[in-house]
Amino acid sequence: MSEKDTVTDVKLINSVLDQCRTLRLGLRDGQRVYVVPVHYGYQEENGHYTLYFHGRPKGRRYELLKATHYAGFEIDDDDIFEPGQDNMACTYSASYRSVIGEGKVTLVMDPQEKQAAFGPLMQHYTGQTEFKYDPKSLAYVQVYRLDVTEMSCRIHQAE
């Protein structure tokens, strides 16, 4: 990976986030790391990113985020392995797009804020913005807000 693959244009970063489907959270668990895939939505304002995801209000992810309030993340797609020359292993390459970062995680408790957080998440997967919300479901589900503190985007086209 070279510096020429680094993307800083917000519109291009948003395009990668729009087209990717799965965010992988990396959570600190003592001396170990716990990685879990989640569906996500995001908001971008003047280059500052907020990611939203949800889950059950129990389990390992919930306990780790409640304890540490911090996560690393990785999002990628279009990983295409390209053959090398003369079947030489070190000449193979890959094309890809990825976003990697970390940030502070807040457990969203307010029902109206939970509902607002579902907007970007649902729009990401459905393209729609208008939904009905069951108050009992909102009361049960745990919504997380990840305020990104560091993030990098890379797009590499194999040559």
C-alpha positions as a printed NumPy array, in Angstrom:
array([[  0.   ,   0.   ,   0.   ],
       [  1.424,   3.382,  -0.958],
       [  0.583,   6.963,  -0.073],
       [ -0.892,   7.415,  -3.566],
       [ -3.734,   5.104,  -2.463],
       [ -4.726,   7.425,   0.411],
       [ -8.012,   9.25 ,  -0.157],
       [ -8.807,  12.551,   1.564],
       [-11.668,  13.788,  -0.638],
       [-14.81 ,  13.642,   1.531],
       [-17.132,  12.898,  -1.413],
       [-15.   ,   9.904,  -2.411],
       [-14.81 ,   8.66 ,   1.199],
       [-18.608,   8.973,   1.447],
       [-18.938,   6.99 ,  -1.782],
       [-16.894,   4.145,  -0.292],
       [-18.974,   4.223,   2.923],
       [-22.192,   4.27 ,   0.87 ],
       [-21.216,   1.212,  -1.163],
       [-19.703,  -0.972,   1.559],
       [-22.085,  -3.242,   3.457],
       [-20.387,  -4.437,   6.669],
       [-18.426,  -2.689,   9.411],
       [-16.112,  -4.807,  11.549],
       [-15.655,  -3.564,  15.099],
       [-12.436,  -4.288,  16.949],
       [-13.003,  -4.225,  20.706],
       [-10.439,  -4.469,  23.494],
       [-11.09 ,  -7.376,  25.859],
       [ -8.187,  -7.296,  28.306],
       [ -5.159,  -8.732,  26.482],
       [ -7.384,  -9.999,  23.657],
       [ -9.251,  -8.386,  20.778],
       [-12.842,  -9.183,  19.89 ],
       [-13.893,  -8.517,  16.284],
       [-17.566,  -8.487,  15.337],
       [-19.289,  -7.55 ,  12.058],
       [-22.245,  -5.143,  12.221],
       [-24.579,  -3.264,   9.906],
       [-23.993,   0.473,  10.039],
       [-25.147,   3.885,   8.989],
       [-23.201,   7.114,   9.069],
       [-23.487,  10.862,   9.064],
       [-20.805,  13.209,   7.794],
       [-20.689,  16.898,   8.614],
       [-17.754,  18.994,   7.437],
       [-15.514,  15.919,   7.295],
       [-16.451,  14.698,  10.792],
       [-17.991,  11.224,  10.824],
       [-20.47 ,   9.592,  13.188],
       [-21.223,   5.889,  12.703],
       [-24.329,   4.145,  14.057],
       [-24.934,   0.452,  14.703],
       [-27.228,  -1.549,  16.952],
       [-27.6  ,  -4.842,  18.79 ],
       [-28.99 ,  -6.595,  21.803],
       [-28.517,  -4.871,  25.169],
       [-26.474,  -7.834,  26.446],
       [-23.61 , -10.037,  25.351],
       [-19.892,  -9.571,  24.821],
       [-20.095,  -6.584,  22.423],
       [-22.487,  -4.75 ,  24.743],
       [-20.379,  -5.412,  27.852],
       [-17.103,  -4.395,  26.177],
       [-18.506,  -1.176,  24.74 ],
       [-20.186,  -0.316,  28.027],
       [-16.854,  -0.805,  29.818],
       [-14.413,   0.807,  27.349],
       [-16.519,   3.228,  25.251],
       [-13.957,   2.851,  22.451],
       [-13.665,   0.823,  19.264],
       [-11.568,   0.398,  16.182],
       [-13.342,  -0.332,  12.918],
       [-12.714,  -1.544,   9.382],
       [-14.912,  -1.395,   6.292],
       [-13.932,  -2.727,   2.863],
       [-15.17 ,  -3.971,  -0.478],
       [-14.144,  -4.666,  -4.071],
       [-11.247,  -6.897,  -3.027],
       [-10.188,  -8.373,  -6.36 ],
       [ -7.101, -10.559,  -6.445],
       [ -5.024,  -9.932,  -9.58 ],
       [ -2.657, -12.573, -11.016],
       [  1.03 , -11.811, -11.219],
       [  3.535, -12.28 , -13.989],
       [  4.816, -15.755, -14.824],
       [  3.028, -17.205, -11.765],
       [  5.471, -15.388,  -9.425],
       [  3.863, -15.044,  -5.994],
       [  5.353, -11.637,  -5.173],
       [  3.983, -10.095,  -8.368],
       [  0.326, -10.717,  -7.484],
       [ -1.709,  -7.741,  -6.347],
       [ -5.221,  -6.778,  -5.268],
       [ -7.642,  -3.965,  -5.981],
       [ -9.647,  -2.749,  -2.989],
       [-11.386,   0.115,  -1.195],
       [-11.213,   0.416,   2.578],
       [-11.899,   2.717,   5.493],
       [-10.148,   2.119,   8.806],
       [-10.462,   4.122,  11.992],
       [-11.338,   4.366,  15.637],
       [-13.456,   6.439,  17.933],
       [-15.409,   6.997,  21.099],
       [-18.589,   4.924,  21.472],
       [-21.666,   6.175,  23.293],
       [-24.598,   3.964,  24.218],
       [-27.664,   5.852,  22.982],
       [-30.4  ,   5.638,  25.617],
       [-32.907,   8.356,  24.678],
       [-35.758,   6.895,  22.555],
       [-35.864,   9.907,  20.204],
       [-32.103,   9.796,  19.685],
       [-32.346,   6.033,  19.036],
       [-34.992,   6.63 ,  16.406],
       [-32.907,   9.396,  14.807],
       [-29.865,   7.071,  14.729],
       [-31.849,   4.432,  12.855],
       [-32.439,   6.919,  10.02 ],
       [-28.894,   6.761,   8.557],
       [-28.677,   3.019,   9.233],
       [-31.938,   2.203,   7.457],
       [-31.206,   4.605,   4.602],
       [-27.834,   2.94 ,   4.039],
       [-29.426,  -0.454,   3.384],
       [-32.809,   0.48 ,   1.908],
       [-32.346,   3.892,   0.302],
       [-35.497,   4.998,   2.137],
       [-35.839,   7.652,   4.823],
       [-39.396,   7.272,   6.158],
       [-40.075,   4.449,   8.634],
       [-42.414,   3.613,  11.483],
       [-40.859,   2.619,  14.802],
       [-42.332,   0.356,  17.442],
       [-41.761,   1.967,  20.87 ],
       [-41.265,  -1.478,  22.494],
       [-38.56 ,  -2.388,  19.971],
       [-36.816,   0.966,  20.447],
       [-36.939,   0.496,  24.217],
       [-35.253,  -2.92 ,  23.901],
       [-32.606,  -2.434,  21.218],
       [-29.22 ,  -0.957,  22.086],
       [-28.094,   1.725,  19.651],
       [-24.452,   2.815,  19.564],
       [-22.963,   6.089,  18.306],
       [-19.306,   5.963,  17.313],
       [-17.786,   9.441,  17.032],
       [-14.786,   8.922,  14.763],
       [-11.534,  10.376,  16.12 ],
       [ -9.185,   8.895,  13.485],
       [ -9.963,   7.574,  10.034],
       [ -8.171,   6.777,   6.815],
       [ -9.504,   5.727,   3.437],
       [ -7.556,   3.866,   0.769],
       [ -8.443,   2.941,  -2.776],
       [ -5.99 ,   0.739,  -4.671],
       [ -6.245,  -0.351,  -8.28 ],
       [ -3.929,  -3.25 ,  -9.088],
       [ -1.701,  -2.515, -12.04 ]])
